[in-house]
Amino acid sequence: MTVSAQETLTFPASRASAGLAWLCRVWRELAANPLTLAGIMVIVGLLVMAVAAPGMTSYDPLAQDLSQRLLPPSTAHWCGTDELGRDIFARIVYGARITLRIVLLVLAVVAPAGLLVGCAAGYLGGWVDAVLMRITDIFLAFPKLILALALVAALGPGLDNAVIAIALTAWPPFARIVRARTVSLREAEFVQAARLMGAGRARIIVAHIVPLCLPPLVVRMTLEMSGIILTAAGLGFLGLGAQPPLPEWGTMISTGRAFLLDQWWVATMPGIAIFVVSLGFNLFGDGLRDVLDPKTETRV
Amino acid sequence: MMATLRSLSGLLFSVSLTLLGLIAVTFFIGRVVPIDPVLAVVGDRAGAEVVERVRVEMGLHLPLYQQFWDYLGHVLRGDFGNSVLTANPVAEDIRRLFPATLELATAATLIGVVVGVPLGVAAAVWRGRWLDHVIRVVSLVGYSVPVFWLALVGLLVFYAELGLVVGPGRIDIYMEETVPFVSGVILFDSLLAGDREVFWNALSHLLLPAAILGYFSLAYIARMTRGFMIEQLSEEYIVTARAKGLAPARVVWGHALGNVRVQLITVIALAYAGLLEGSVLTETVFSWPGLGRYITGSLLNADMNAVLGGTLVVGAVFVGVNLLTDLLYRFLDPRVR
Amino acid sequence: MRFAIPLLALLVGFPAVFSTTSRAAAPDDVLVMAKRIDDVISLDPAEVFEFTGAEVIANIYDRLVTFDVNDVSRLEGGAAASWDISADGRTYRFTMRPGMRFSSGNQVTARDAAWSLQRVIRLGLSPAFILAQFGLTPANVEARVRAEDAMTLVIETDRAYASTFLLYCLTAGVGSVIDRELVLAHEKDGDLGHQWLKQASAGSGPFSLTRWRANEYVILESDPGYWRGAPAMRRVILQHIAEPATQRLMLEKGDIDVARDLSPDQVGGLAELSDMRILHSPKGTLMYLGLNQKNPILAHPKVRKAFKHLVDYMGIGDHILRDRARVHQTIIPKGLFGALAETPYRFNLEHARKLLQEAGYEGGFAITMDASHGSLITEVAQALQSDFASAGIELEIIPGDEKQVLTKYRARNHDIFIGEWGVDYQDPHSNADAYASNPDNSDDARFRTLAWRNAWAIPGLSELTASAILARDQGQRAALYEEIQRQVLVASPFVVMFQSVDLIVERSYVSGLVWGPGFDSNFYRDAVKHPHSGNR
């Protein structure tokens, strides 16, 4: 962060207040960009939908009514009904929970794993680096969707297995980023200084390197979120993800595509939902990267 | 000289290790699948003796490590076994279908480069202005839309409603088998055979799928190009060149773009590889007879030989592309060496 | 930015130019049919056991015996002009039809017929049981099935079966007459030409196979020397289009002439169009639930009965399946000899609850159901989930692709199975043997019928089923099947729900296609296109 000439040179009172000031500055810069703000609003909207689902719709997403099949959008059913008479808007709203769950579960597994592997490989070097990077390369060598496909086919279709499959294919980029950052930090002056002062390897990694790896990691996480949502939808589309009657958006598109010509809303509405949420995450991630990590946005 | 040789051999070693790991993982997945591969061959009505006989014929009664060893031996000789669905050797199927996927991926990447690079440059040059925002949104939309959904909608709008493009498939069905198979890429083969009707027919069928996939590729390329160019345009030499009086267009297109050439090529290579993967979903929607559809179809039918063969080929291409980008980055960023 | 306008013009103009110059309609003597063909794994009649393959070979080969598609009970001669049966019921003598030729030009003789049947037994592939059940083994088949002379074929069975039983079995794919000379010319390592015939044809029927590309297309070429007269269509192409929505699109655009996999919802939108013809063709396929008797809850007879009252047959039939199925509750599909049309079960929540209470499950229970992907099965499963829930039964649907679900089913690892079962040949024994026969209920039994898969131990009923094929009097035989169906209706762990109806949409300029009671009685030979009479 550069200090502008207009600000006076005051030093923060503690680490905590330094962190807080940094957060405030980040927030201000984020909010200055209208696109990023739009992205944040979408994400907040998703969270609200997930939490307040019962309040947003009176319909039960699983309640079937065979006499109300395939009705077009109307005041009674904002997004129409699907092939079993279920209200689509309700399914989209409750589906937000599933989407959120997938994203959070995957990230909860992938980010720490990537951090661990990347830091270890980058800092320790030598054969540890070679072995870990080889394993990373093997997973990176796989077309992600196909590997996820094969894994889900092996484990059996279902939401949890889809999460496992996606997680297993999504961690390599994180490991690589963290490793690259770790390698470039390894010989930095402050690290050498810490070593001279007698700090052990673990302490150096945890206290010094990890915090500096977090910004690109967080940026990558937000950017990957939409990819995770799309992969999960893709699996659902192929029938391997969340299973009916769960209102997962990708699965809804899959079942709705049979009616695409006459009852377009069954497949289109969940598609719009996926699109908006993905876009939101991408806008936010883009803005976040502009603020936190502008120089390295060229590295894939 | 010695150093380069050593690093090269080290590279080769690691690449082979990666490939071996690939084979091991696919083999493992193939055997863990809870579908009885014998069932796929004999069907639901076969009696117990037939099932047992076929099980032995397929070598499924041997211990797992023996099966893997046999499989490894075959793979290294280019023998992926026979496909249950097509009754052909898998290697032959792949040889026939891979060009279709390559054709689609190449056409889409072409669109991605021809449209994406200029857009990325424009966004970087006019950074912060409305054009930049528009291009960023267009590119972000490409990141956010599920490809299969866009393909369906594209088919609905451009084929069904507007009638601007022809329907799914690679060429009209009654033109199948009329042009001799040379490379597998119908555009080439028809030109070689001098059959212009088939050529135009194939091109017209390529249009919509390539455009849809091309959109995704251009989203990625534009975004990356924008990033690279922004970096370049803030460098001192740009200011110097402008100060010396060089025309802005020349500076941008000639110097700046020239400097990001290598990074751009790696990005394009990765985009290409990514399209091979995206083909899995698109080929299903467009009934495009390529490797992606082959793999998904085989997976859903427990045709493990085909799945493993197809995945290995795609994986090998990925490894090759990653290798390429790695080499290029080595020459570019000495810190990473 | 200077490039914007020309670029835009190019982007719009390009496709417009293409669509007009390259959209040529299919020639009038080529019929293009959109159908999912991903179930085909071979086109060798000794190996084919699934729907699409059966349909294709029915148009390539002649069978010894056929039936009138409008009245299955009327048997007709195919490659065999006539036959007679010995007094002791064990010897069948067929007289071949003179003047028939294979597409290779070779004459069709009794030797070809005998060799074709022997080949089925000797290769011993999946459909071989249809002939093997008459006591034919690789060891004795050359003696028991033989050509006495060029025009006479003799088949000897091990016991005196009901005469129509063997004849109907010969109407199945295994009864196809294959060109012996042509196939043996392609034999490799003593495989009787099997590897070659998987992707080739050697028949005497109206069409021969030009090419089969798995999951892409099947191209058939007409044989002008066909004994019933040359087909009007020079080529028939089955194009694999996986998406029903895409099939419909292409049909409307005129890129295809017939669509085979449309759902009732898609067809609904086409009903008003005058250039479309919608056809319904009942098939002998039943949709049913199998309750695994290994599960102690499901083994209780009152629980089994309760399930039969918990299916909303009418609701599901009217709303979800509509034109694609009819309510049918007995194990022999309508149209077959001896079929009962009784539908004693209705959705009756009160009665079901009472039964559950009597069985001691008043509060309901949790149970799983294995359902394969794909179209209607999943929708029906979800509807059932809702129906069962009203009685306190918590149903968890475990989906999988078809092979996966079947693997689990055949290993008896399921609770409830939902799926379809089609007849192998147009005789009631095909289904009776499946549902009402389980001679050995142990885990490593030889005969893994549907009753076995659901662990239904029925020694008495199995014997009844076995005796029904020996009843030589038609009336007596019919009565036996009625008894079998009643027993299954009352006491079995099967909840038979629907009989399938195939939904076909043709452009109105197509005529002459025959849609019979089974996939192997869908005939293309009389198809004609009149492009100038109907709308385009």
Short mmCIF file of C-alpha atoms in Angstrom, two decimals, chain A residues 33-35 134 137-147 149-151 153-156 176 179 183-184 223 226-227 230 233-235 237-238 240 250 253-254 257 260-261 264 267-272 274-276 278-280 282-283 285-287 289-290 294-300, chain B residues 13-15 17-22 25-26 29 32-34 127 133 136-137 140-141 143-149 152-153 156 160-161 220 223-224 226-228 230-231 234-235 263 267 270 276-277 280-281 284-285 295-296 299-300 307 311 314-316 318-319 322 326 329 333 335-336:
data_model
loop_
_atom_site.label_atom_id
_atom_site.label_comp_id
_atom_site.label_asym_id
_atom_site.label_seq_id
_atom_site.Cartn_x
_atom_site.Cartn_y
_atom_site.Cartn_z
CA ASN A 33 -15.65 0.70 -7.95
CA PRO A 34 -19.32 0.34 -8.97
CA LEU A 35 -18.80 -3.09 -10.49
CA ARG A 134 4.82 -33.63 -8.96
CA ASP A 137 1.14 -31.48 -11.53
CA ILE A 138 -0.57 -34.82 -11.81
CA PHE A 139 -3.79 -33.32 -10.56
CA LEU A 140 -3.31 -30.22 -12.67
CA ALA A 141 -2.69 -32.45 -15.66
CA PHE A 142 -6.23 -33.65 -15.42
CA PRO A 143 -9.05 -31.90 -17.15
CA LYS A 144 -10.89 -30.84 -14.01
CA LEU A 145 -14.37 -31.60 -15.10
CA ILE A 146 -13.46 -35.01 -16.43
CA LEU A 147 -11.64 -35.94 -13.27
CA LEU A 149 -16.83 -36.77 -13.44
CA ALA A 150 -14.77 -39.89 -13.00
CA LEU A 151 -14.54 -39.42 -9.24
CA ALA A 153 -18.91 -41.90 -11.04
CA ALA A 154 -16.63 -43.90 -8.78
CA LEU A 155 -18.05 -42.60 -5.53
CA GLY A 156 -21.64 -42.49 -6.68
CA ARG A 176 0.90 -23.35 -6.99
CA ARG A 179 4.35 -21.91 -3.60
CA VAL A 183 9.53 -18.94 -3.18
CA SER A 184 9.72 -15.26 -3.97
CA LEU A 223 -12.18 -16.02 -8.30
CA SER A 226 -17.64 -19.06 -9.56
CA GLY A 227 -15.67 -21.87 -11.15
CA LEU A 230 -20.13 -23.80 -12.51
CA ALA A 233 -23.75 -27.13 -12.00
CA GLY A 234 -22.01 -29.02 -14.76
CA LEU A 235 -21.99 -32.17 -12.67
CA PHE A 237 -26.33 -31.13 -15.53
CA LEU A 238 -24.80 -34.50 -16.29
CA LEU A 240 -23.89 -36.66 -11.22
CA GLY A 250 -27.49 -27.26 -12.13
CA ILE A 253 -31.33 -27.01 -15.59
CA SER A 254 -30.72 -30.61 -16.46
CA ARG A 257 -33.85 -28.88 -20.61
CA LEU A 260 -36.76 -25.90 -23.17
CA LEU A 261 -38.87 -25.17 -26.21
CA TRP A 264 -38.38 -22.28 -21.22
CA ALA A 267 -34.32 -24.38 -17.35
CA THR A 268 -33.72 -20.68 -17.81
CA MET A 269 -34.52 -19.43 -14.30
CA PRO A 270 -31.94 -21.56 -12.49
CA GLY A 271 -29.47 -20.69 -15.25
CA ILE A 272 -29.99 -17.02 -14.57
CA ILE A 274 -26.18 -19.43 -11.48
CA PHE A 275 -25.11 -16.70 -13.84
CA VAL A 276 -25.90 -13.84 -11.46
CA SER A 278 -21.13 -16.40 -10.53
CA LEU A 279 -20.94 -12.92 -11.94
CA GLY A 280 -21.24 -11.46 -8.46
CA ASN A 282 -16.26 -12.65 -10.25
CA LEU A 283 -16.93 -8.93 -9.98
CA GLY A 285 -12.95 -11.08 -6.96
CA ASP A 286 -11.81 -8.79 -9.73
CA GLY A 287 -12.24 -5.73 -7.59
CA ARG A 289 -7.59 -8.29 -6.83
CA ASP A 290 -7.31 -4.78 -8.16
CA PRO A 294 -2.75 -5.53 -8.83
CA LYS A 295 0.66 -6.51 -10.16
CA THR A 296 0.27 -10.24 -10.13
CA GLU A 297 -3.01 -10.41 -11.95
CA THR A 298 -1.14 -11.60 -14.97
CA ARG A 299 -0.13 -14.92 -13.48
CA VAL A 300 -2.70 -17.60 -14.22
CA PHE B 13 11.83 -37.41 -15.99
CA SER B 14 9.24 -35.38 -14.17
CA VAL B 15 6.93 -35.40 -17.17
CA LEU B 17 6.43 -39.41 -13.72
CA THR B 18 3.38 -37.22 -14.16
CA LEU B 19 2.13 -39.38 -17.00
CA LEU B 20 2.63 -42.50 -14.93
CA GLY B 21 0.67 -40.93 -12.12
CA LEU B 22 -2.06 -40.09 -14.59
CA VAL B 25 -5.14 -42.56 -11.16
CA THR B 26 -7.34 -43.35 -14.15
CA ILE B 29 -10.86 -44.84 -10.77
CA VAL B 32 -13.39 -48.46 -8.21
CA VAL B 33 -16.48 -47.61 -10.23
CA PRO B 34 -19.50 -49.47 -8.81
CA ARG B 127 -8.60 1.85 -18.78
CA HIS B 133 -16.06 -1.44 -18.09
CA ARG B 136 -14.72 -6.28 -18.49
CA VAL B 137 -18.38 -7.10 -18.00
CA LEU B 140 -16.83 -11.58 -16.82
CA VAL B 141 -20.13 -12.78 -18.18
CA TYR B 143 -16.64 -16.54 -16.86
CA SER B 144 -19.96 -16.70 -15.10
CA VAL B 145 -22.33 -18.38 -17.48
CA PRO B 146 -22.63 -22.17 -17.47
CA VAL B 147 -21.41 -23.23 -20.92
CA PHE B 148 -24.06 -25.92 -21.37
CA TRP B 149 -26.83 -23.47 -20.58
CA LEU B 152 -28.83 -24.61 -25.13
CA VAL B 153 -30.01 -21.02 -25.25
CA LEU B 156 -32.83 -22.13 -29.11
CA ALA B 160 -34.96 -22.46 -33.51
CA GLU B 161 -36.16 -18.91 -33.42
CA TYR B 220 -10.44 -15.41 -20.77
CA ARG B 223 -9.11 -10.45 -19.53
CA MET B 224 -5.57 -11.75 -19.52
CA ARG B 226 -5.92 -6.52 -20.50
CA GLY B 227 -3.92 -7.46 -17.43
CA PHE B 228 -0.67 -7.88 -19.33
CA ILE B 230 -1.92 -2.67 -18.13
CA GLU B 231 1.35 -3.87 -16.67
CA SER B 234 2.75 1.52 -16.89
CA GLU B 235 6.37 0.75 -17.69
CA GLN B 263 2.84 -14.46 -21.83
CA VAL B 267 -2.39 -17.92 -22.01
CA LEU B 270 -3.92 -22.76 -21.63
CA LEU B 276 -10.63 -29.45 -24.68
CA GLU B 277 -12.14 -29.84 -21.27
CA VAL B 280 -17.30 -32.37 -22.66
CA LEU B 281 -20.44 -30.35 -22.04
CA THR B 284 -23.35 -33.19 -25.77
CA VAL B 285 -25.60 -30.24 -26.52
CA ILE B 295 -15.69 -39.86 -22.75
CA THR B 296 -18.97 -38.85 -21.11
CA LEU B 299 -18.45 -43.09 -18.54
CA LEU B 300 -22.19 -43.36 -18.24
CA VAL B 307 -12.91 -43.68 -20.54
CA THR B 311 -8.86 -39.35 -20.36
CA VAL B 314 -6.63 -35.47 -22.96
CA GLY B 315 -4.43 -35.64 -19.88
CA ALA B 316 -1.34 -36.16 -22.02
CA PHE B 318 -2.64 -31.12 -20.83
CA VAL B 319 0.75 -32.28 -19.64
CA ASN B 322 1.70 -27.33 -19.15
CA ASP B 326 6.55 -24.07 -17.89
CA TYR B 329 8.03 -19.13 -18.04
CA ASP B 333 11.12 -15.26 -15.12
CA ARG B 335 13.50 -15.95 -10.23
CA VAL B 336 11.40 -19.06 -10.55
#
